[in-house]
CSV table of C-alpha atoms in Angstrom, one decimal:
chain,number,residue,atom,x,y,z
A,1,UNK,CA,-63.2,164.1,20.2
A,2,UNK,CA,-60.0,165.0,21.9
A,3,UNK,CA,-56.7,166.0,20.0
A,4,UNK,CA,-55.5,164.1,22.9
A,5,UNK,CA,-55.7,160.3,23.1
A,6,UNK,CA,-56.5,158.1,26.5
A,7,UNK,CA,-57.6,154.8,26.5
A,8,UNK,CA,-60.9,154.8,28.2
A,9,UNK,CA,-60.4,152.1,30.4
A,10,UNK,CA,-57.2,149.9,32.0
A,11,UNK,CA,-57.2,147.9,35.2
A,12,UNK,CA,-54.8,146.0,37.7
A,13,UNK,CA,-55.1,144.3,40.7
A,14,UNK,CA,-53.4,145.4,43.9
A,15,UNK,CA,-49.2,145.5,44.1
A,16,UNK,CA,-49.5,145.3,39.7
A,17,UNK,CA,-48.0,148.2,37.6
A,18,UNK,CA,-50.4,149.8,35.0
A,19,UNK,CA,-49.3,152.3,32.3
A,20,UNK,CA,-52.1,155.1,31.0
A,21,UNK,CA,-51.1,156.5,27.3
A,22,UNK,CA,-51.5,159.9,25.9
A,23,UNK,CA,-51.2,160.3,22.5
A,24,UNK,CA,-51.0,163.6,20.7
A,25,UNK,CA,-49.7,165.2,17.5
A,26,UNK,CA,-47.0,167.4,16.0
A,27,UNK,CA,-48.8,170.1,17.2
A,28,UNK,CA,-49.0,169.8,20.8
A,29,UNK,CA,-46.5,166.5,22.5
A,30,UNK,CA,-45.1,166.1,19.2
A,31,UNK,CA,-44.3,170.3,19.4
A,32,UNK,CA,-42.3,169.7,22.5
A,33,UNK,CA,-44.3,170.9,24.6
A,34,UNK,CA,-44.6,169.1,28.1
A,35,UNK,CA,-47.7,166.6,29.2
A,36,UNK,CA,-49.3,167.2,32.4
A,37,UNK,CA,-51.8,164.1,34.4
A,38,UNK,CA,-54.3,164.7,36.6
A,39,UNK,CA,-56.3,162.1,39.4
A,40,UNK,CA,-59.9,162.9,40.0
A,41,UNK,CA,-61.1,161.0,42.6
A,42,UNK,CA,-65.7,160.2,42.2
A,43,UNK,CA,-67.0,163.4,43.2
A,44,UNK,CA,-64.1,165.1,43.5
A,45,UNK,CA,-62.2,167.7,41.5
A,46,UNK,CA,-58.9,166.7,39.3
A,47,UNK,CA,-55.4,167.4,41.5
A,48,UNK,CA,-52.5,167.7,39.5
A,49,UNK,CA,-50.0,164.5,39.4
A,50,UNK,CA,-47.2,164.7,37.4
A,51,UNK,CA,-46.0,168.5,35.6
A,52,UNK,CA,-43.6,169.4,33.1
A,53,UNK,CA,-43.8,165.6,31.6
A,54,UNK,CA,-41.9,164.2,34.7
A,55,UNK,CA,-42.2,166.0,37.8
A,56,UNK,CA,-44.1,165.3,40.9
A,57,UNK,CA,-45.9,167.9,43.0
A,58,UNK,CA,-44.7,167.7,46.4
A,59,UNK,CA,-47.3,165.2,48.2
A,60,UNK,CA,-47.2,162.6,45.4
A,61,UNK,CA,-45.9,159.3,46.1
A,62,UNK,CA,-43.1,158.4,44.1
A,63,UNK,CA,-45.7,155.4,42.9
A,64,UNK,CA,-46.4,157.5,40.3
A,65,UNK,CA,-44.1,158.6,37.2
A,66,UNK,CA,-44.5,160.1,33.6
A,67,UNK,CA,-42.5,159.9,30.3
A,68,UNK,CA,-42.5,161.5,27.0
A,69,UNK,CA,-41.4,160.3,24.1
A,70,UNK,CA,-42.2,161.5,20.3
A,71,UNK,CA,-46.1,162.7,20.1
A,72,UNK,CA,-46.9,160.6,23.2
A,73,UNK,CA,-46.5,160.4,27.0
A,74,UNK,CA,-47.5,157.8,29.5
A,75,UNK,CA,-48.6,157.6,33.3
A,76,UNK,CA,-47.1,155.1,35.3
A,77,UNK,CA,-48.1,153.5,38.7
A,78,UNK,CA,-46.8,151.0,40.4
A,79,UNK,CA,-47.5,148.9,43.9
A,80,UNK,CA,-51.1,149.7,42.8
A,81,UNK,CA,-53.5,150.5,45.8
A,82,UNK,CA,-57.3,150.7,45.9
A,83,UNK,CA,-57.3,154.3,46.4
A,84,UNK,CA,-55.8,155.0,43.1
A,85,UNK,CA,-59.3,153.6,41.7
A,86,UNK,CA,-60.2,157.7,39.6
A,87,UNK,CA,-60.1,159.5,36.3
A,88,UNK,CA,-56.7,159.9,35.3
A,89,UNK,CA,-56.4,163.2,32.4
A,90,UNK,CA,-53.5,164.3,30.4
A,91,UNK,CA,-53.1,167.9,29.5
A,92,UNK,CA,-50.8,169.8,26.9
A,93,UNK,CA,-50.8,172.9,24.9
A,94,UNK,CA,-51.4,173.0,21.4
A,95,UNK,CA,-50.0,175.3,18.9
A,96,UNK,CA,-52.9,175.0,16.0
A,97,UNK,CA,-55.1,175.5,18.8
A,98,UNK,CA,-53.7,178.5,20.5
A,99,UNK,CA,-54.6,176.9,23.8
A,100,UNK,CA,-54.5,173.8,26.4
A,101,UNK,CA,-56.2,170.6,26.0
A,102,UNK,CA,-57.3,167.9,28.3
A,103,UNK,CA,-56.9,163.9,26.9
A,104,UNK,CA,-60.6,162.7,27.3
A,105,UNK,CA,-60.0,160.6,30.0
A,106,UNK,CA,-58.8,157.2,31.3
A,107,UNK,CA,-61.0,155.3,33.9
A,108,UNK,CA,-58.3,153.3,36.6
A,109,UNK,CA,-60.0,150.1,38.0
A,110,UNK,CA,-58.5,148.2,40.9
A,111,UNK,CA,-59.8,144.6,40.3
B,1,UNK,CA,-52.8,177.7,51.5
B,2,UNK,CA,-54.3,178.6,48.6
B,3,UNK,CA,-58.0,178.4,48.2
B,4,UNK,CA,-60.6,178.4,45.4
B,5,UNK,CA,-64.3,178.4,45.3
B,6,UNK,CA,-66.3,179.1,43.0
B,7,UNK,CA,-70.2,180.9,43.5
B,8,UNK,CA,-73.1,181.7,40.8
B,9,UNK,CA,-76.5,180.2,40.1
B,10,UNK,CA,-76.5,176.8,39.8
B,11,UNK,CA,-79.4,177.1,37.2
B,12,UNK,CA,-79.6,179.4,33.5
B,13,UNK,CA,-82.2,179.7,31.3
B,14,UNK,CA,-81.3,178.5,27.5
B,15,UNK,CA,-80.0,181.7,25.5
B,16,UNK,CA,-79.4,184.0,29.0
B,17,UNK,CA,-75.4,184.5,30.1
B,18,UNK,CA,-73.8,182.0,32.7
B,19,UNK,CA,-72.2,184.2,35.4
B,20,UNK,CA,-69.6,182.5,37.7
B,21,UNK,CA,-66.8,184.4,40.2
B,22,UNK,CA,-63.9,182.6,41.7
B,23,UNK,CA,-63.4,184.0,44.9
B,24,UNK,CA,-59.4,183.2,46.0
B,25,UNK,CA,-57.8,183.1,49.5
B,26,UNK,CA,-54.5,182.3,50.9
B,27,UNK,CA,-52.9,183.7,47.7
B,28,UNK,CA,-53.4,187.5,46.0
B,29,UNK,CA,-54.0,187.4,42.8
B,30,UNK,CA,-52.1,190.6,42.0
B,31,UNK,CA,-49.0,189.0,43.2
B,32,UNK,CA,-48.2,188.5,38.8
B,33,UNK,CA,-47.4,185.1,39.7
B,34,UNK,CA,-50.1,183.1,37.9
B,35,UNK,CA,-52.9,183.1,35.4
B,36,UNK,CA,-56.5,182.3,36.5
B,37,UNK,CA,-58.4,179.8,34.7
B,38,UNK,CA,-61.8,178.4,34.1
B,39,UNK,CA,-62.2,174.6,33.5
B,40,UNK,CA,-65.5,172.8,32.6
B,41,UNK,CA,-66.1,169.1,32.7
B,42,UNK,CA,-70.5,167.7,31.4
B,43,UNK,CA,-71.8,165.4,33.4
B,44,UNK,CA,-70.2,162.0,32.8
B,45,UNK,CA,-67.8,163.5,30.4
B,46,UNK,CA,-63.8,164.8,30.4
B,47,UNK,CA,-62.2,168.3,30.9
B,48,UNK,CA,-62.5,171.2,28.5
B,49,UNK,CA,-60.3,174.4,29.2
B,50,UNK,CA,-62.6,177.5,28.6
B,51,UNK,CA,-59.7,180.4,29.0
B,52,UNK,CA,-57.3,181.6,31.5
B,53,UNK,CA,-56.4,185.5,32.2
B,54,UNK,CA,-53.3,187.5,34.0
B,55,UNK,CA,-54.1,189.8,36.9
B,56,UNK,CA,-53.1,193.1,34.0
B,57,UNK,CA,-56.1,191.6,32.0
B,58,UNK,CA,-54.3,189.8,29.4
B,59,UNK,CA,-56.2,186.7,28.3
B,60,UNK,CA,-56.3,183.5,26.3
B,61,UNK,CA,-59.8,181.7,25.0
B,62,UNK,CA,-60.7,178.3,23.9
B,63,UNK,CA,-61.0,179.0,20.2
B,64,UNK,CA,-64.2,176.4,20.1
B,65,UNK,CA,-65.8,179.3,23.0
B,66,UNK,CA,-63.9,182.0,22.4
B,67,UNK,CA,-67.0,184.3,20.8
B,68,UNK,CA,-68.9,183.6,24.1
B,69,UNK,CA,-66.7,183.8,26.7
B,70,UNK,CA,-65.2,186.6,28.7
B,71,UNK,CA,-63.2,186.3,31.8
B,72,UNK,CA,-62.3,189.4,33.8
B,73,UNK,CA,-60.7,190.2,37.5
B,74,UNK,CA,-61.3,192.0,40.3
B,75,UNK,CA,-58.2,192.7,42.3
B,76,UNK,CA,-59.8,194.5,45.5
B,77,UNK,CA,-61.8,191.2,45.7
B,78,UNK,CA,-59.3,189.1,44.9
B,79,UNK,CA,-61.4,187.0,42.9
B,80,UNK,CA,-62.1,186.5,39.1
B,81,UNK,CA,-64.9,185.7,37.3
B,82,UNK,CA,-66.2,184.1,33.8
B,83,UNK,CA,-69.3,185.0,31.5
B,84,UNK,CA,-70.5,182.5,28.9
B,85,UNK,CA,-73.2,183.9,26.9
B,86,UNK,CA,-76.0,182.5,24.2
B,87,UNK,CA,-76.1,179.3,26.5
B,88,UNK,CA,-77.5,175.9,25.3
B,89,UNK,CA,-78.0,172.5,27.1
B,90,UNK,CA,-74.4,171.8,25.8
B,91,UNK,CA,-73.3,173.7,28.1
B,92,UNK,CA,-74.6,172.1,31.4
B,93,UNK,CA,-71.6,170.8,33.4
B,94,UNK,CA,-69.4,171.3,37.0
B,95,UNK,CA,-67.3,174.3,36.3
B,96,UNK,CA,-64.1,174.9,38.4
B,97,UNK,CA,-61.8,177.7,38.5
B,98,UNK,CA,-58.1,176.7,38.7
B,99,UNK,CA,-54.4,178.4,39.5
B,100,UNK,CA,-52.7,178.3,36.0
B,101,UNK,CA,-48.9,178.4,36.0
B,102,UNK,CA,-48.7,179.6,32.2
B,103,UNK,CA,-45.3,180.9,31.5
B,104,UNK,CA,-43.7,181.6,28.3
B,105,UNK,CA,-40.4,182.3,26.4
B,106,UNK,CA,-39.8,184.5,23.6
B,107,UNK,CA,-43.6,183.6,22.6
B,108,UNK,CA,-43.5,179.8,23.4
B,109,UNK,CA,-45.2,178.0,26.2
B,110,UNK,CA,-43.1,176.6,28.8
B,111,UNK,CA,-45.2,176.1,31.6
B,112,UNK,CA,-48.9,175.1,31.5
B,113,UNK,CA,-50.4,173.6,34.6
B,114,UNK,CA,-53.5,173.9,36.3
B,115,UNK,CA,-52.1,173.6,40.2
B,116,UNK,CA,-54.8,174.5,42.5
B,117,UNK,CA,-58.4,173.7,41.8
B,118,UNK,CA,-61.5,174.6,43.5
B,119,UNK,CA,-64.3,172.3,44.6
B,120,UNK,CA,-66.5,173.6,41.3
B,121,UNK,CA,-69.9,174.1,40.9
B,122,UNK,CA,-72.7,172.4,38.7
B,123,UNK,CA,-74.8,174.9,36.2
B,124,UNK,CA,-77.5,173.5,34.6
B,125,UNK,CA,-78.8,175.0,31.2
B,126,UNK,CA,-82.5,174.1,31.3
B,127,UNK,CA,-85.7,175.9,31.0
């Protein structure tokens, strides 16, 4: 079980605007310390989304933005397309831990 | 551009060590500007971080793997690698080896990424 928390499903139909949750603790998002998503595509491997909580690699579209706030952080996407139909993960370091950890996983489903 | 792939059998016996390397290109290792990390994800299932390590050999471990796992680097190879040992079933998944931009202030993690993945590579524990 994940110290992490992702729903393990949400959907939306093209053009919609669907939120993924992370929730954590006082020892990792609730520490302060930032909340990283990742997209993996079937078959592919994960590609990094959104760093430092809010920040876009360069390549991203601006469809997609994160928050923080308290012991959780959220993924947003908006103008939904098809293609965004992966495995979205959130990632943070935790300090009882002494190490990263991975969310277990939200599955995106474009009706 | 940076490039990751990881090699190793794709098959271990229950009990026997799992050997992976992580060959890099586009990038040097040595530069001091990242860690190197391995990332495991069981058929089906999410992402588990198994350790990351500095070019100087510094390293951090999954606590849950920690007494298993040893991750070392090769700088004239440019390429790093990762041993798991006492392997079970549970262990069966894609493993991929990742850029980590791990950065720290006075002790405290600031930056924890994982920016550049390779394509990873499926080991099976079986018998």
């Amino acid at each position: 079980q994940s110290v992490l928390t992702q729903p393990p499903s949400v959907s939306g139909a093209p053009g919609q605007r669907v939120t993924i949750s992370c929730t954590g603790s006082s020892s990792n998002i609730g520490a302060g310390y930032d909340v990283q998503w990742y997209q993996q595509l079937p078959g592919t491997a994960p590609k990094l989304l959104i760093y430092g909580s809010i920040n876009r690699p360069s390549g991203v579209p601006d469809r997609f933005s994160g928050s923080k706030s308290g012991t959780s952080a959220s993924l947003a996407i908006t103008g939904l397309q098809a293609e965004d139909e992966a495995d979205y993960y959130c990632q943070s370091y935790d300090s009882s831990l002494s190490g990263s950890l991975f969310g277990g996983g939200t599955k995106l489903t474009v009706l | 551009q940076l490039q990751l792939q990881e090699s190793g059998p794709g098959l271990v016996k229950p009990s026997e060590t799992l050997s992976l390397s992580c060959a890099v290109s586009g990038g040097s290792i040595s530069s001091g500007t990242h860690y190197w990390g391995w990332i495991r994800q069981p058929p089906g299932k999410g992402l588990e971080w198994i350790g990351s390590m500095y070019y100087s050999g510094r390293t951090y471990y999954n606590s849950s793997l920690k007494s298993r796992v040893t991750i070392s680097v090769d700088t004239s190879k440019n390429q790093f690698s990762l041993k798991l040992s006492s392997v079970t079933a549970a262990d069966t998944a894609v493993y991929y080896c990742a850029r980590h931009d791990l950065t720290m202030i006075r002790g405290v993690v600031k930056d924890n990424w994982f920016d550049t993945w390779g394509q990873g590579t499926l080991v099976t524990v079986s018998s």
